[in-house]
Every structure is written in C-alpha cells, then in structure tokens.
Amino acid sequence: MSSTPVRVALLGAGTVGAAVARRLADRAEVFAGRVGAPLELTGIAVRDLGRPRDLSGVLPGLLTDDPGSLVDSADVVVEVMGGLQPARGLIERALAGGADVVTANKQLLAQHGVEIEALAEREGRSVAYEAAVVAAVPVMRTVRDALAGDEIRSISGIVNGSTNYVLDMVARLGVPFQDAVQQAGDRGYLEADPTEDLEGLDAAAKIVLLARAAWGVQVGMEDVQREGITGLTDADFEEARGTGQVIKLIASAWCSGPAADRRVEVAVRPTLVGAEHPFGLTREGTNLVIIDAESAGTLRLSGAGAGGDETASAVLGDLVNLARARVRAREAD
Ligand code: NAP
Ligand code: HSE
C-alpha cells in the first residue's frame, strides 16, 4: 500500500457529483485498499458556491469556482458538470497536463469524443466513460471489451431513464405527462436541459457511443434518425392500451452488409411494444439493452439508467480502475 495519494479533482456537485463526493468520503478506506493508495479529493468545482447541497461526510472547504486550478494539480479528473463547455476545455487541459479523466458526459463524447480520445492517446492518458451510457449498467464494457471477440449484429434498448419513467407513469398510472416530467426531475433523472431527454437527444448520444464501440465506425449525432416523446398525444397512449401494447422510447443500432462494406444505422423513436415484452415490462427509471451477437446470441443487460447514487457507482468504478493503473505504473517506474 503506497502512502502517496492519487489526487482526484471533481468537476460538478449536482445529482451525480454530490453522490460521488459522499461515497468517496464514506468509503475512503475501502477505495484505498482497492487502489493500493488513498484517493485524495483535492477539490470540487461548482458554478454557484452558495447553492445548498448535500455533501454530508465530505471535508469542508473543498468547494471552488476555479475548476482550472483544480484540474492542473490532479492525477485523475472526474467531470460531472455536463454541457459542452467548459467541460471540453477542462478535460483537454487535464489530459494535456498528464491527468486521466472520468466523465459521464454523453453529449460531449458523442459530439467531440473522437478528438478527446485522440488527444488522450497522444498524451498516453485514458478517458473512461462507463457512466455516460446507461448509468449503473456496464453496457459500454460489455460491448467494447467483453464482446471484442464476437460480431455484434444489433443493439436495441431503453437507454433513457427519465423518458421511460414518464412513459411508464402516463401509461400505467395515468399520471398527466407534465406531472410525470416533474417527478422525473425530482428523482434526479433529467438533464440540466430536459429537452435533451424529451426530444431523444440523450438517447441518441448513447446509441452513437454504443455503435462506435460495437463497430468502430464514426457515426455521429447527425446520423441518428431521431424522434422524441413530446409529440405523443393522449390518443396515442389510448390506442396502445387498447391493443395490449405500451409506447417505449427505443434506441437501436444495427449493422448490415459485408465486412468490407459495412453499413451502420442508428435510430431513436417511440415504438409500440407488447406490454409483456421485456421492453414493455421495463418500468420507471430502469433501462434495458438487448445485444444480438453472432456467437454469444442474445444478451440482456438491465438496471438503473439514471439517478445520483446509481450513476456514481459507474463513475467510481472507472475512477478506481484508472487510479489503480496509475499506482501500478508509479510502482513500475
Ligand atoms: P447537475 O445536477 O445539473 O449538476 C451539474 C454540476 O456541475 C453542478 O454542481 C453545477 O454547479 C456544476 N457546473 C455546471 N456548469 C459548471 C461550470 N461552468 N463551472 C463549474 N461548475 C459547473 O447534473 P447531473 O445530473 O449531476 O449530471 C452531470 C453529468 O452526468 C451530465 O453530463 C449528465 O449527462 C451525466 N449523467 C447524469 C445522470 C443522472 O442520472 N443525473 C446519469 C448519467 C450521466 P452548481 O451546483 O453550482 O450549479
Ligand atoms: N437524463 C438521463 C436519463 C440521465 O434520463 O437517462 C442518465 O444518462
């Protein structure tokens, strides 16, 4: 066990960031054992220092509104502030300065992840983002690592927790649409800009990241055939109910054509599914991803797709792995 800590800078203390900070404080000894050195939280960058937030157990005095200085002194930067800027600039500054990065920011990765990963590679650093896709469920690892020896044919899923919560509340409990959106926000499921969820942009970013991992192709947000859930009417829900079906926001990616001329398509759209289908039975903020692979057959991964503690689980998993690799590299030097 090394006594030299791994210095961790946390960017953001909202739904996810506050949960990460609390867990780092609560479980300091456990994480130190897993990493082989203490994880030292050196600071937490926020926008509004005066905003009330639950950081129980976290050392006082860690909050700052100067994320740049925090990044410059870190070994690992955890970006959970969201948005394109300043998140992108701070991540690039971290990588250029020799830090590794954990991020849950799917919009940034879907739009600029190729450049960010290229920079990480040039700098010999890592960017980990399991939390960006289906929060607590290790679907990125499954697609990118566990199935690296197989041929994935298609991926389809409920990959957005808030819209699944809304659709479920409206269909199953008759909650008015806007009230269900409010409840999803109260649970910490919605993005800072809820239109990202409701218009399918959040699901689109996730399916883009999954398609890139599955097939190594440069699909982007502009390639997604996308429709959100705001155009759904009471009549649509009635009609679904009348035929024993429910409406789900399904994201899908599929690959066709020969290896030399592979065509990958990606879509997000409200879809009618049987009420007893695994998608139909996926309730509240739960997500379900179904992967069809040539040798493995059909795999189903299901679990919490949103929420502070649930997302923190994936963020912390990436953090422990990156910190452990740094400690090993330090010992090998
Ligand atoms: P959030 O509750 O809105 O929190 C964002 C945090 O970042 C806040 O603490 C905010 O500061 C801080 N921040 C934002 N802009 C900043 C700036 N310019 N400078 C300094 N600090 C800034 O968001 P969240 O729900 O935790 O989500 C964070 C990220 O995780 C997003 O990329 C989101 O897509 C992703 N994610 C979220 C979930 C989920 O279930 N919520 C799941 C998976 C992934 P203040 O507190 O002072 O406003
Ligand atoms: N807003 C996102 C969702 C958070 O509802 O799924 C998790 O990525």
Short mmCIF file of C-alpha atoms and ligand atoms in Angstrom, two decimals:
data_model
loop_
_atom_site.label_atom_id
_atom_site.label_comp_id
_atom_site.label_asym_id
_atom_site.label_seq_id
_atom_site.Cartn_x
_atom_site.Cartn_y
_atom_site.Cartn_z
CA MET A 1 0.00 0.00 0.00
CA SER A 2 1.51 3.31 -1.10
CA SER A 3 1.14 6.34 1.17
CA THR A 4 1.33 8.73 -1.79
CA PRO A 5 -2.29 9.58 -2.62
CA VAL A 6 -3.91 9.68 -6.02
CA ARG A 7 -5.23 13.27 -6.29
CA VAL A 8 -8.78 13.46 -7.56
CA ALA A 9 -10.44 16.66 -8.84
CA LEU A 10 -14.23 16.57 -9.02
CA LEU A 11 -15.90 18.92 -11.52
CA GLY A 12 -19.56 19.25 -10.52
CA ALA A 13 -21.52 18.60 -7.32
CA GLY A 14 -25.03 18.21 -8.68
CA THR A 15 -27.04 14.98 -8.73
CA VAL A 16 -24.08 12.82 -9.73
CA GLY A 17 -21.13 14.82 -8.36
CA ALA A 18 -22.54 15.12 -4.84
CA ALA A 19 -23.19 11.35 -4.77
CA VAL A 20 -19.60 10.69 -5.93
CA ALA A 21 -18.19 13.02 -3.24
CA ARG A 22 -20.27 11.45 -0.45
CA ARG A 23 -19.26 7.96 -1.48
CA LEU A 24 -15.57 8.88 -1.71
CA ALA A 25 -15.79 10.20 1.86
CA ASP A 26 -17.82 7.26 3.22
CA ARG A 27 -15.73 4.54 1.64
CA ALA A 28 -12.25 6.08 1.74
CA GLU A 29 -10.60 3.03 3.33
CA VAL A 30 -12.26 0.55 1.01
CA PHE A 31 -11.21 2.52 -2.07
CA ALA A 32 -7.66 2.92 -0.75
CA GLY A 33 -7.45 -0.87 -0.40
CA ARG A 34 -8.72 -1.43 -3.93
CA VAL A 35 -6.50 1.22 -5.49
CA GLY A 36 -3.37 0.50 -3.44
CA ALA A 37 -3.16 4.15 -2.32
CA PRO A 38 -5.53 6.69 -0.80
CA LEU A 39 -7.84 8.62 -3.13
CA GLU A 40 -7.49 12.25 -2.08
CA LEU A 41 -10.34 14.51 -3.14
CA THR A 42 -8.47 17.78 -3.69
CA GLY A 43 -11.47 19.95 -4.56
CA ILE A 44 -14.96 20.15 -6.04
CA ALA A 45 -15.68 22.71 -8.73
CA VAL A 46 -19.18 24.20 -8.88
CA ARG A 47 -20.78 27.20 -10.54
CA ASP A 48 -22.59 28.64 -7.52
CA LEU A 49 -20.66 28.35 -4.23
CA GLY A 50 -23.72 29.46 -2.24
CA ARG A 51 -26.14 26.83 -3.54
CA PRO A 52 -27.41 24.43 -0.83
CA ARG A 53 -26.21 20.85 -1.49
CA ASP A 54 -25.92 17.59 0.39
CA LEU A 55 -22.22 16.92 0.91
CA SER A 56 -22.60 15.15 4.26
CA GLY A 57 -19.37 13.49 5.38
CA VAL A 58 -17.29 15.43 2.82
CA LEU A 59 -14.45 17.56 4.25
CA PRO A 60 -15.50 21.23 4.40
CA GLY A 61 -13.65 23.78 2.30
CA LEU A 62 -13.33 21.68 -0.85
CA LEU A 63 -15.75 23.70 -2.99
CA THR A 64 -14.23 26.07 -5.53
CA ASP A 65 -15.38 28.09 -8.52
CA ASP A 66 -11.93 27.81 -10.11
CA PRO A 67 -12.01 24.46 -11.94
CA GLY A 68 -8.86 25.22 -13.96
CA SER A 69 -6.52 25.33 -10.95
CA LEU A 70 -8.10 22.16 -9.60
CA VAL A 71 -7.50 20.33 -12.88
CA ASP A 72 -3.86 21.41 -13.03
CA SER A 73 -2.95 19.67 -9.77
CA ALA A 74 -4.91 16.43 -10.27
CA ASP A 75 -3.91 12.87 -11.18
CA VAL A 76 -7.49 11.99 -12.15
CA VAL A 77 -10.21 14.48 -13.12
CA VAL A 78 -13.84 13.42 -12.72
CA GLU A 79 -16.05 15.56 -14.98
CA VAL A 80 -19.72 15.50 -13.97
CA MET A 81 -20.66 19.10 -14.75
CA GLY A 82 -22.26 18.30 -18.12
CA GLY A 83 -22.54 20.57 -21.18
CA LEU A 84 -20.03 21.09 -23.97
CA GLN A 85 -18.05 23.99 -22.49
CA PRO A 86 -16.25 24.49 -20.18
CA ALA A 87 -16.30 20.68 -19.78
CA ARG A 88 -14.41 20.04 -23.03
CA GLY A 89 -11.72 22.63 -22.35
CA LEU A 90 -11.18 21.32 -18.84
CA ILE A 91 -10.94 17.70 -19.99
CA GLU A 92 -8.41 18.65 -22.68
CA ARG A 93 -6.44 20.68 -20.15
CA ALA A 94 -6.43 17.70 -17.77
CA LEU A 95 -5.20 15.28 -20.45
CA ALA A 96 -2.53 17.68 -21.72
CA GLY A 97 -1.37 18.11 -18.12
CA GLY A 98 -0.93 14.39 -17.58
CA ALA A 99 -4.16 13.51 -15.75
CA ASP A 100 -6.57 10.72 -16.61
CA VAL A 101 -10.26 11.56 -16.98
CA VAL A 102 -13.56 10.01 -15.96
CA THR A 103 -16.66 11.59 -17.46
CA ALA A 104 -20.40 10.90 -17.56
CA ASN A 105 -20.94 13.49 -20.29
CA LYS A 106 -22.52 11.65 -23.21
CA GLN A 107 -23.36 14.77 -25.26
CA LEU A 108 -19.74 15.92 -25.17
CA LEU A 109 -18.48 12.43 -26.05
CA ALA A 110 -20.98 11.93 -28.88
CA GLN A 111 -20.07 15.33 -30.39
CA HIS A 112 -16.34 15.62 -29.61
CA GLY A 113 -15.31 12.25 -28.19
CA VAL A 114 -13.22 11.32 -31.23
CA GLU A 115 -10.95 14.37 -30.77
CA ILE A 116 -10.84 13.90 -26.99
CA GLU A 117 -9.87 10.24 -27.27
CA ALA A 118 -7.23 11.09 -29.89
CA LEU A 119 -5.72 13.65 -27.51
CA ALA A 120 -5.76 11.10 -24.66
CA GLU A 121 -3.94 8.62 -26.88
CA ARG A 122 -1.30 11.18 -27.89
CA GLU A 123 -0.74 12.06 -24.25
CA GLY A 124 -0.67 8.42 -23.14
CA ARG A 125 -3.64 9.01 -20.88
CA SER A 126 -7.12 7.45 -20.52
CA VAL A 127 -10.67 8.73 -20.75
CA ALA A 128 -13.23 6.40 -19.12
CA TYR A 129 -16.98 6.91 -19.51
CA GLU A 130 -18.98 3.89 -18.44
CA ALA A 131 -21.42 6.21 -16.59
CA ALA A 132 -22.26 8.10 -19.78
CA VAL A 133 -24.22 5.17 -21.21
CA VAL A 134 -27.00 3.61 -19.09
CA ALA A 135 -25.54 4.85 -15.78
CA ALA A 136 -25.09 1.87 -13.43
CA VAL A 137 -25.31 -0.85 -16.08
CA PRO A 138 -21.89 -1.86 -17.52
CA VAL A 139 -23.04 -1.85 -21.12
CA MET A 140 -20.07 0.03 -22.63
CA ARG A 141 -17.65 -2.50 -21.17
CA THR A 142 -19.79 -5.34 -22.45
CA VAL A 143 -19.92 -4.00 -25.99
CA ARG A 144 -16.32 -2.77 -26.22
CA ASP A 145 -14.43 -5.37 -24.15
CA ALA A 146 -16.47 -8.47 -23.34
CA LEU A 147 -17.73 -8.85 -26.93
CA ALA A 148 -14.46 -7.82 -28.63
CA GLY A 149 -14.07 -11.40 -29.88
CA ASP A 150 -17.57 -11.63 -31.33
CA GLU A 151 -19.56 -9.92 -34.10
CA ILE A 152 -22.36 -7.73 -32.78
CA ARG A 153 -25.31 -7.64 -35.16
CA SER A 154 -27.61 -5.21 -33.37
CA ILE A 155 -28.14 -3.28 -30.18
CA SER A 156 -31.53 -2.03 -29.09
CA GLY A 157 -32.63 -0.59 -25.84
CA ILE A 158 -34.42 1.68 -23.48
CA VAL A 159 -31.41 3.85 -22.70
CA ASN A 160 -33.01 6.93 -21.17
CA GLY A 161 -34.32 6.70 -17.62
CA SER A 162 -36.37 9.88 -17.49
CA THR A 163 -38.43 9.28 -20.63
CA ASN A 164 -39.02 5.69 -19.59
CA TYR A 165 -40.22 6.98 -16.23
CA VAL A 166 -42.58 9.46 -17.93
CA LEU A 167 -43.96 6.92 -20.44
CA ASP A 168 -44.47 4.36 -17.66
CA MET A 169 -46.22 6.81 -15.33
CA VAL A 170 -48.55 8.04 -18.09
CA ALA A 171 -49.40 4.56 -19.41
CA ARG A 172 -49.58 2.56 -16.20
CA LEU A 173 -50.75 5.05 -13.59
CA GLY A 174 -52.49 7.68 -15.73
CA VAL A 175 -50.23 10.47 -14.43
CA PRO A 176 -50.52 13.61 -16.62
CA PHE A 177 -47.48 13.97 -18.92
CA GLN A 178 -46.18 17.23 -17.40
CA ASP A 179 -46.56 15.91 -13.83
CA ALA A 180 -44.59 12.81 -14.79
CA VAL A 181 -41.82 15.02 -16.25
CA GLN A 182 -41.75 16.97 -12.98
CA GLN A 183 -41.44 13.72 -10.99
CA ALA A 184 -38.59 12.52 -13.20
CA GLY A 185 -36.80 15.81 -12.43
CA ASP A 186 -37.41 15.40 -8.69
CA ARG A 187 -35.73 11.99 -8.90
CA GLY A 188 -32.60 13.47 -10.49
CA TYR A 189 -33.19 11.71 -13.83
CA LEU A 190 -33.47 14.73 -16.15
CA GLU A 191 -30.61 16.53 -17.87
CA ALA A 192 -29.97 20.18 -16.96
CA ASP A 193 -31.83 20.89 -20.22
CA PRO A 194 -34.77 18.40 -20.15
CA THR A 195 -35.35 18.76 -23.89
CA GLU A 196 -32.26 16.57 -24.32
CA ASP A 197 -34.24 13.74 -22.72
CA LEU A 198 -37.68 14.53 -24.12
CA GLU A 199 -36.52 15.06 -27.72
CA GLY A 200 -34.40 11.90 -27.75
CA LEU A 201 -31.01 13.67 -27.89
CA ASP A 202 -29.76 11.95 -24.75
CA ALA A 203 -30.72 8.52 -26.09
CA ALA A 204 -29.20 9.44 -29.45
CA ALA A 205 -25.84 10.28 -27.84
CA LYS A 206 -25.84 6.94 -26.02
CA ILE A 207 -26.64 4.88 -29.09
CA VAL A 208 -23.92 6.75 -31.02
CA LEU A 209 -21.37 5.80 -28.35
CA LEU A 210 -22.54 2.18 -28.38
CA ALA A 211 -22.41 1.96 -32.19
CA ARG A 212 -18.86 3.35 -32.24
CA ALA A 213 -17.79 0.82 -29.61
CA ALA A 214 -19.51 -2.08 -31.38
CA TRP A 215 -18.32 -1.45 -34.94
CA GLY A 216 -15.51 1.10 -34.74
CA VAL A 217 -17.38 3.42 -37.09
CA GLN A 218 -17.51 7.20 -36.98
CA VAL A 219 -21.25 7.63 -36.60
CA GLY A 220 -22.33 10.99 -35.19
CA MET A 221 -25.44 12.66 -33.81
CA GLU A 222 -26.37 13.79 -37.33
CA ASP A 223 -26.67 10.14 -38.41
CA VAL A 224 -29.38 9.31 -35.87
CA GLN A 225 -32.93 9.04 -37.20
CA ARG A 226 -34.48 10.69 -34.16
CA GLU A 227 -37.93 11.38 -32.75
CA GLY A 228 -38.63 12.23 -29.10
CA ILE A 229 -41.73 11.78 -26.94
CA THR A 230 -43.13 15.33 -26.87
CA GLY A 231 -45.32 14.73 -29.93
CA LEU A 232 -47.19 11.85 -28.29
CA THR A 233 -50.86 12.53 -27.59
CA ASP A 234 -53.45 11.06 -25.20
CA ALA A 235 -54.88 9.28 -28.23
CA ASP A 236 -51.55 7.53 -28.84
CA PHE A 237 -51.50 6.21 -25.26
CA GLU A 238 -55.18 5.16 -25.52
CA GLU A 239 -54.58 3.33 -28.78
CA ALA A 240 -51.60 1.47 -27.34
CA ARG A 241 -53.59 0.45 -24.27
CA GLY A 242 -56.44 -0.80 -26.44
CA THR A 243 -54.15 -3.21 -28.26
CA GLY A 244 -52.28 -4.57 -25.21
CA GLN A 245 -49.18 -2.53 -26.04
CA VAL A 246 -47.17 0.27 -24.47
CA ILE A 247 -45.09 3.05 -26.01
CA LYS A 248 -41.35 2.97 -25.27
CA LEU A 249 -38.54 5.21 -26.50
CA ILE A 250 -36.30 2.67 -28.21
CA ALA A 251 -32.78 3.41 -29.37
CA SER A 252 -31.32 1.00 -31.87
CA ALA A 253 -28.21 0.41 -33.93
CA TRP A 254 -27.73 -2.29 -36.49
CA CYS A 255 -25.08 -3.35 -38.90
CA SER A 256 -25.66 -4.78 -42.35
CA GLY A 257 -23.66 -5.63 -45.46
CA PRO A 258 -20.35 -7.44 -45.91
CA ALA A 259 -17.37 -6.67 -43.61
CA ALA A 260 -15.66 -4.71 -46.40
CA ASP A 261 -18.71 -2.50 -46.94
CA ARG A 262 -20.43 -2.36 -43.59
CA ARG A 263 -23.42 -0.10 -43.17
CA VAL A 264 -24.37 1.01 -39.65
CA GLU A 265 -27.69 2.67 -38.95
CA VAL A 266 -28.83 4.33 -35.74
CA ALA A 267 -32.28 5.44 -34.64
CA VAL A 268 -34.25 6.67 -31.63
CA ARG A 269 -38.02 6.68 -31.79
CA PRO A 270 -41.18 6.00 -29.78
CA THR A 271 -42.14 2.40 -30.53
CA LEU A 272 -45.13 0.22 -29.72
CA VAL A 273 -44.13 -2.95 -27.86
CA GLY A 274 -46.23 -5.70 -26.27
CA ALA A 275 -47.00 -4.99 -22.62
CA GLU A 276 -45.44 -8.37 -21.72
CA HIS A 277 -42.31 -7.91 -23.87
CA PRO A 278 -39.13 -7.33 -21.79
CA PHE A 279 -39.19 -3.71 -23.03
CA GLY A 280 -42.87 -3.43 -22.05
CA LEU A 281 -42.06 -4.72 -18.57
CA THR A 282 -39.21 -2.20 -18.08
CA ARG A 283 -40.60 0.30 -15.61
CA GLU A 284 -39.81 3.68 -14.06
CA GLY A 285 -36.14 4.71 -14.45
CA THR A 286 -34.95 1.23 -15.34
CA ASN A 287 -33.15 0.70 -18.65
CA LEU A 288 -32.79 -2.47 -20.71
CA VAL A 289 -30.30 -3.08 -23.50
CA ILE A 290 -30.60 -6.12 -25.78
CA ILE A 291 -27.47 -7.07 -27.73
CA ASP A 292 -27.56 -9.62 -30.51
CA ALA A 293 -24.14 -11.11 -31.32
CA GLU A 294 -23.14 -13.82 -33.76
CA SER A 295 -21.65 -16.29 -31.26
CA ALA A 296 -22.93 -15.06 -27.90
CA GLY A 297 -26.55 -14.89 -29.12
CA THR A 298 -28.88 -12.55 -27.29
CA LEU A 299 -27.68 -10.74 -24.17
CA ARG A 300 -29.88 -8.57 -21.99
CA LEU A 301 -28.50 -6.00 -19.58
CA SER A 302 -30.90 -4.24 -17.29
CA GLY A 303 -30.73 -1.88 -14.31
CA ALA A 304 -30.77 1.71 -13.16
CA GLY A 305 -30.31 4.03 -16.14
CA ALA A 306 -30.25 7.29 -14.17
CA GLY A 307 -30.00 8.71 -10.65
CA GLY A 308 -27.22 10.12 -8.50
CA ASP A 309 -26.07 7.10 -6.48
CA GLU A 310 -26.60 4.73 -9.39
CA THR A 311 -24.52 6.84 -11.77
CA ALA A 312 -21.90 7.38 -9.07
CA SER A 313 -21.44 3.60 -8.98
CA ALA A 314 -20.19 3.62 -12.58
CA VAL A 315 -18.15 6.82 -12.16
CA LEU A 316 -16.41 5.38 -9.12
CA GLY A 317 -15.78 2.08 -10.89
CA ASP A 318 -13.92 3.96 -13.63
CA LEU A 319 -12.10 6.09 -11.05
CA VAL A 320 -10.88 3.08 -9.06
CA ASN A 321 -9.66 1.37 -12.24
CA LEU A 322 -7.78 4.43 -13.53
CA ALA A 323 -6.29 5.20 -10.10
CA ARG A 324 -5.17 1.58 -9.69
CA ALA A 325 -3.45 1.67 -13.10
CA ARG A 326 -1.63 4.89 -12.11
CA VAL A 327 -0.43 3.36 -8.82
CA ARG A 328 0.85 0.29 -10.67
CA ALA A 329 2.63 2.47 -13.23
CA ARG A 330 4.16 4.52 -10.41
CA GLU A 331 5.44 1.36 -8.73
CA ALA A 332 6.89 0.05 -12.02
CA ASP A 333 8.91 3.29 -12.53
P1 NAP B 1 -26.45 18.61 -12.43
O1 NAP B 1 -27.24 18.10 -11.29
O2 NAP B 1 -27.01 19.70 -13.26
O3 NAP B 1 -25.02 19.06 -11.85
C1 NAP B 1 -24.06 19.74 -12.60
C2 NAP B 1 -22.98 20.25 -11.64
O4 NAP B 1 -21.94 20.87 -12.40
C3 NAP B 1 -23.46 21.29 -10.65
O5 NAP B 1 -22.86 21.10 -9.40
C4 NAP B 1 -23.02 22.62 -11.26
O6 NAP B 1 -22.71 23.61 -10.30
C5 NAP B 1 -21.73 22.19 -11.93
N1 NAP B 1 -21.43 23.05 -13.08
C6 NAP B 1 -22.14 23.18 -14.21
N2 NAP B 1 -21.57 24.05 -15.03
C7 NAP B 1 -20.46 24.50 -14.39
C8 NAP B 1 -19.45 25.44 -14.70
N3 NAP B 1 -19.47 26.11 -15.85
N4 NAP B 1 -18.45 25.64 -13.80
C9 NAP B 1 -18.42 24.96 -12.63
N5 NAP B 1 -19.37 24.04 -12.28
C10 NAP B 1 -20.38 23.84 -13.14
O7 NAP B 1 -26.09 17.43 -13.44
P2 NAP B 1 -26.04 15.86 -13.13
O8 NAP B 1 -27.40 15.27 -13.24
O9 NAP B 1 -25.25 15.60 -11.92
O10 NAP B 1 -25.26 15.35 -14.44
C11 NAP B 1 -23.90 15.60 -14.61
C12 NAP B 1 -23.39 14.87 -15.84
O11 NAP B 1 -23.64 13.47 -15.67
C13 NAP B 1 -24.08 15.24 -17.16
O12 NAP B 1 -23.15 15.16 -18.21
C14 NAP B 1 -25.14 14.15 -17.32
O13 NAP B 1 -25.48 13.92 -18.66
C15 NAP B 1 -24.41 12.97 -16.75
N6 NAP B 1 -25.26 11.90 -16.25
C16 NAP B 1 -26.26 12.18 -15.39
C17 NAP B 1 -27.03 11.15 -14.89
C18 NAP B 1 -28.17 11.39 -13.94
O14 NAP B 1 -28.92 10.45 -13.66
N7 NAP B 1 -28.34 12.59 -13.42
C19 NAP B 1 -26.76 9.82 -15.29
C20 NAP B 1 -25.70 9.57 -16.18
C21 NAP B 1 -24.96 10.62 -16.64
P3 NAP B 1 -23.87 24.22 -9.34
O15 NAP B 1 -24.25 23.10 -8.42
O16 NAP B 1 -23.20 25.33 -8.61
O17 NAP B 1 -24.97 24.65 -10.24
N1 HSE B 2 -31.06 12.11 -18.31
C1 HSE B 2 -30.53 10.81 -18.39
C2 HSE B 2 -31.64 9.80 -18.43
C3 HSE B 2 -29.60 10.53 -17.24
O1 HSE B 2 -32.79 10.18 -18.15
O2 HSE B 2 -31.40 8.64 -18.74
C4 HSE B 2 -28.83 9.24 -17.40
O3 HSE B 2 -27.97 9.30 -18.50
#
